[in-house]
Amino acid sequence: DGGITQSPKYLFRKEGQNVTLSCEQNLNHDAMYWYRQDPGQGLRLIYYSQIVNDFQKGDIAEGYSVSREKKESFPLTVTSAQKNPTAFYLCASSLSLNTGELFFGEGSRLTVL
Amino acid sequence: DQQVKQNSPSLSVQEGRISILNCDYTNSMFDYFLWYKKYPAEGPTFLISISSIKDKNEDGRFTVFLNKSAKHLSLHIVPSQPGDSAVYFCAASAGNNNDMRFGAGTRLTVKP
């Protein structure tokens, strides 16, 4: 059945290390997104991609990088430049950038030790 | 800046009663509003939406009301069921999904 798969669900990182979170979808959606959730706050957009080989910064892109080499995949790298990386990360997709409803993965919780 | 606010972090209701979850927004350019539901260890799932040309949208036990002049929307669940216990997120957008803004969520507990 179709959906979005994020991995890993839990990840621990030492300060100074880069980590990559995986996001794969088999919904044939053009648009994909990465959000960050912190306690007491709404989801905040990190990066989004409207189509393969294209991506744009969201509201809090500093310290993150992405790639969109395949339609199905939109990995997020949390770099050592991200000052406060401990958070819950959600990947989402939609049919296109303006179709409204987002489909979310189960999330990845990153903890920096 | 929080353009979408859910001021109640939690809500508890008895099974069979009405649950009312509230959401306020500040950006008058928002024209599409959504509610998502999230169970523990799962991603949020879309529940119901409303466009700014309407003031009410109903889907079974779920109804969303939009008051544009007050910049307020609410989700009514009638009757509430224990399976409705989850975190509910309100979201608003101004055309494209990259403009979508989310509230912090309200945790609903429906007691049997």
Coordinates of C-alpha atoms in Angstrom, one line a residue:
Chain A
D1 CA 0.0 0.0 0.0
G2 CA 1.1 3.5 -0.7
G3 CA 2.7 5.8 1.8
I4 CA 5.8 7.6 3.1
T5 CA 8.6 5.8 4.9
Q6 CA 11.0 7.6 7.1
S7 CA 14.1 6.0 8.6
P8 CA 15.5 5.7 11.1
K9 CA 12.8 6.4 13.7
Y10 CA 15.4 7.2 16.4
L11 CA 18.9 8.5 15.8
F12 CA 21.6 9.6 18.2
R13 CA 24.4 11.8 17.0
K14 CA 27.5 13.3 18.6
E15 CA 28.1 17.0 18.2
G16 CA 30.0 17.8 15.1
Q17 CA 28.6 14.9 13.0
N18 CA 26.4 15.1 10.0
V19 CA 23.4 12.7 9.8
T20 CA 21.1 11.9 7.0
L21 CA 17.4 11.1 7.5
S22 CA 15.8 9.1 4.8
C23 CA 12.3 9.8 3.2
E24 CA 10.8 7.6 0.5
Q25 CA 7.3 7.8 -1.0
N26 CA 5.5 5.5 -3.4
L27 CA 2.5 7.8 -3.9
N28 CA 3.8 9.2 -7.1
H29 CA 3.7 12.7 -5.6
D30 CA 5.6 15.5 -7.2
A31 CA 6.1 17.7 -4.1
M32 CA 7.9 16.7 -0.9
Y33 CA 8.7 18.5 2.3
W34 CA 10.7 18.3 5.5
Y35 CA 9.3 19.8 8.7
R36 CA 10.8 20.1 12.2
Q37 CA 8.6 19.9 15.3
D38 CA 9.7 21.2 18.7
P39 CA 7.7 21.0 21.9
G40 CA 5.0 23.7 22.1
Q41 CA 5.5 24.8 18.5
G42 CA 3.8 24.1 15.2
L43 CA 5.6 22.3 12.4
R44 CA 8.2 24.5 10.7
L45 CA 9.2 24.0 7.1
I46 CA 12.9 23.2 6.5
Y47 CA 13.0 22.5 2.8
Y48 CA 10.6 21.6 0.1
S49 CA 10.8 20.2 -3.4
Q50 CA 8.2 20.9 -6.1
I51 CA 9.7 18.4 -8.6
V52 CA 12.7 16.2 -9.2
N53 CA 16.1 18.0 -9.2
D54 CA 14.6 21.1 -7.7
F55 CA 14.3 22.2 -4.1
Q56 CA 13.8 25.4 -2.2
K57 CA 14.6 26.6 1.3
G58 CA 11.8 26.8 3.8
D59 CA 11.6 29.0 6.9
I60 CA 14.5 27.3 8.9
A61 CA 16.9 25.9 6.3
E62 CA 20.1 26.9 8.0
G63 CA 22.3 23.9 8.9
Y64 CA 20.3 21.5 6.7
S65 CA 20.7 20.2 3.2
V66 CA 18.6 18.1 0.9
S67 CA 18.7 16.4 -2.5
R68 CA 15.9 15.3 -4.9
E69 CA 17.6 13.0 -7.4
K70 CA 14.6 10.7 -7.7
K71 CA 10.9 11.5 -7.5
E72 CA 10.5 8.9 -4.7
S73 CA 13.3 10.1 -2.4
F74 CA 14.0 13.3 -0.5
P75 CA 16.8 12.8 2.1
L76 CA 17.6 15.4 4.7
T77 CA 21.1 15.9 6.0
V78 CA 21.4 17.6 9.4
T79 CA 24.9 19.2 9.3
S80 CA 27.1 20.1 12.1
A81 CA 26.2 23.7 11.4
Q82 CA 22.8 23.2 12.8
K83 CA 23.0 24.7 16.2
N84 CA 20.1 23.0 17.9
P85 CA 19.4 19.8 15.9
T86 CA 17.7 17.8 18.6
A87 CA 14.1 17.6 17.4
F88 CA 11.4 15.5 15.7
Y89 CA 11.6 15.6 11.9
L90 CA 8.6 14.9 9.7
C91 CA 8.7 14.3 5.9
A92 CA 5.6 14.9 3.9
S93 CA 4.4 14.8 0.3
S94 CA 1.6 16.1 -1.8
L95 CA 0.4 15.6 -5.4
S96 CA 1.6 19.0 -6.3
L97 CA 2.7 22.2 -4.5
N98 CA -0.9 23.6 -4.4
T99 CA -3.1 20.6 -3.7
G100 CA -3.4 21.3 0.0
E101 CA -3.5 17.9 1.7
L102 CA -0.1 16.6 2.9
F103 CA 0.7 13.0 3.5
F104 CA 3.2 12.5 6.4
G105 CA 5.7 9.9 7.3
E106 CA 5.9 8.6 10.9
G107 CA 8.8 10.9 11.8
S108 CA 12.4 10.6 12.9
R109 CA 13.6 11.7 16.3
L110 CA 17.1 13.0 16.4
T111 CA 19.0 13.4 19.6
V112 CA 22.4 15.1 19.8
L113 CA 24.5 13.8 22.7
Chain B
D1 CA 6.0 34.5 14.5
Q2 CA 3.2 32.1 15.2
Q3 CA 0.6 32.8 12.5
V4 CA -1.6 29.9 13.6
K5 CA -2.3 29.3 17.3
Q6 CA -4.0 26.6 19.2
N7 CA -4.2 28.0 22.7
S8 CA -5.4 24.9 24.4
P9 CA -2.6 22.3 24.7
S10 CA -5.1 19.7 25.9
L11 CA -8.8 18.9 26.1
S12 CA -10.6 16.1 27.9
V13 CA -14.2 15.1 27.2
Q14 CA -16.5 12.2 28.0
E15 CA -17.4 9.7 25.4
G16 CA -20.6 10.7 23.6
R17 CA -20.2 14.4 24.3
I18 CA -19.1 17.1 21.9
S19 CA -15.4 17.9 21.5
I20 CA -14.6 21.5 20.3
L21 CA -11.0 22.3 19.3
N22 CA -10.2 25.9 18.5
C23 CA -7.6 27.6 16.3
D24 CA -6.8 31.2 15.7
Y25 CA -4.8 32.8 12.9
T26 CA -3.4 36.2 12.2
N27 CA -2.7 36.2 8.4
S28 CA -5.7 37.4 6.5
M29 CA -4.2 36.0 3.3
F30 CA -4.8 32.4 4.4
D31 CA -7.6 31.0 2.3
Y32 CA -7.4 27.3 3.0
F33 CA -7.6 25.6 6.4
L34 CA -7.0 22.0 7.4
W35 CA -7.1 19.8 10.4
Y36 CA -4.7 16.9 10.9
K37 CA -4.9 14.1 13.5
K38 CA -1.9 12.4 15.0
Y39 CA -1.8 9.2 17.0
P40 CA 1.4 8.3 19.0
A41 CA 4.1 6.8 16.9
E42 CA 2.3 7.7 13.6
G43 CA 2.6 10.6 11.3
P44 CA -0.2 13.2 11.1
T45 CA -3.1 12.3 8.8
F46 CA -5.5 14.7 7.1
L47 CA -8.9 14.9 8.7
I48 CA -11.0 17.7 7.1
S49 CA -10.5 21.0 5.4
I50 CA -12.4 24.2 4.5
S51 CA -11.8 26.9 2.0
S52 CA -12.3 30.6 2.8
I53 CA -15.4 30.8 0.6
K54 CA -17.3 28.5 3.1
D55 CA -18.1 28.9 6.7
K56 CA -18.8 25.2 7.4
N57 CA -17.7 21.8 6.2
E58 CA -19.1 18.6 7.5
D59 CA -17.8 15.0 7.2
G60 CA -19.6 12.5 9.3
R61 CA -18.9 13.2 13.0
F62 CA -16.5 16.0 12.1
T63 CA -17.5 19.6 11.3
V64 CA -15.1 22.5 10.8
F65 CA -16.4 26.1 11.2
L66 CA -14.6 29.1 9.9
N67 CA -15.2 32.7 11.1
K68 CA -13.2 34.9 8.8
S69 CA -13.9 38.1 10.5
A70 CA -12.7 36.7 13.8
K71 CA -9.8 34.7 12.1
H72 CA -11.0 31.7 14.0
L73 CA -11.8 28.1 13.1
S74 CA -13.0 25.3 15.2
L75 CA -13.4 21.5 14.8
H76 CA -16.4 19.9 16.3
I77 CA -16.5 16.1 16.9
V78 CA -20.0 14.8 17.7
P79 CA -20.3 12.3 19.3
S80 CA -16.8 11.9 20.6
Q81 CA -15.4 8.4 20.8
P82 CA -12.4 7.0 22.7
G83 CA -10.7 6.3 19.3
D84 CA -10.7 10.1 18.7
S85 CA -8.1 10.5 21.4
A86 CA -5.1 12.0 19.5
V87 CA -3.3 15.3 18.9
Y88 CA -5.1 17.6 16.5
F89 CA -3.2 20.1 14.4
C90 CA -4.7 23.1 12.7
A91 CA -3.1 24.4 9.5
A92 CA -3.6 27.3 7.2
S93 CA -2.2 28.2 3.8
A94 CA -2.3 31.0 1.3
G95 CA -2.2 29.1 -1.9
N96 CA 0.8 26.8 -1.9
N97 CA 1.8 24.2 0.6
N98 CA 5.1 25.8 1.3
D99 CA 3.1 28.7 2.8
M100 CA 1.2 26.3 5.1
R101 CA 1.5 27.2 8.8
F102 CA 0.7 24.8 11.6
G103 CA -0.5 25.2 15.1
A104 CA 1.2 23.5 18.0
G105 CA -1.6 21.0 18.4
T106 CA -4.2 20.1 21.0
R107 CA -4.2 16.7 22.7
L108 CA -7.7 15.4 22.9
T109 CA -8.6 12.7 25.4
V110 CA -12.0 11.1 25.2
K111 CA -12.8 9.2 28.4
P112 CA -15.1 6.1 28.2

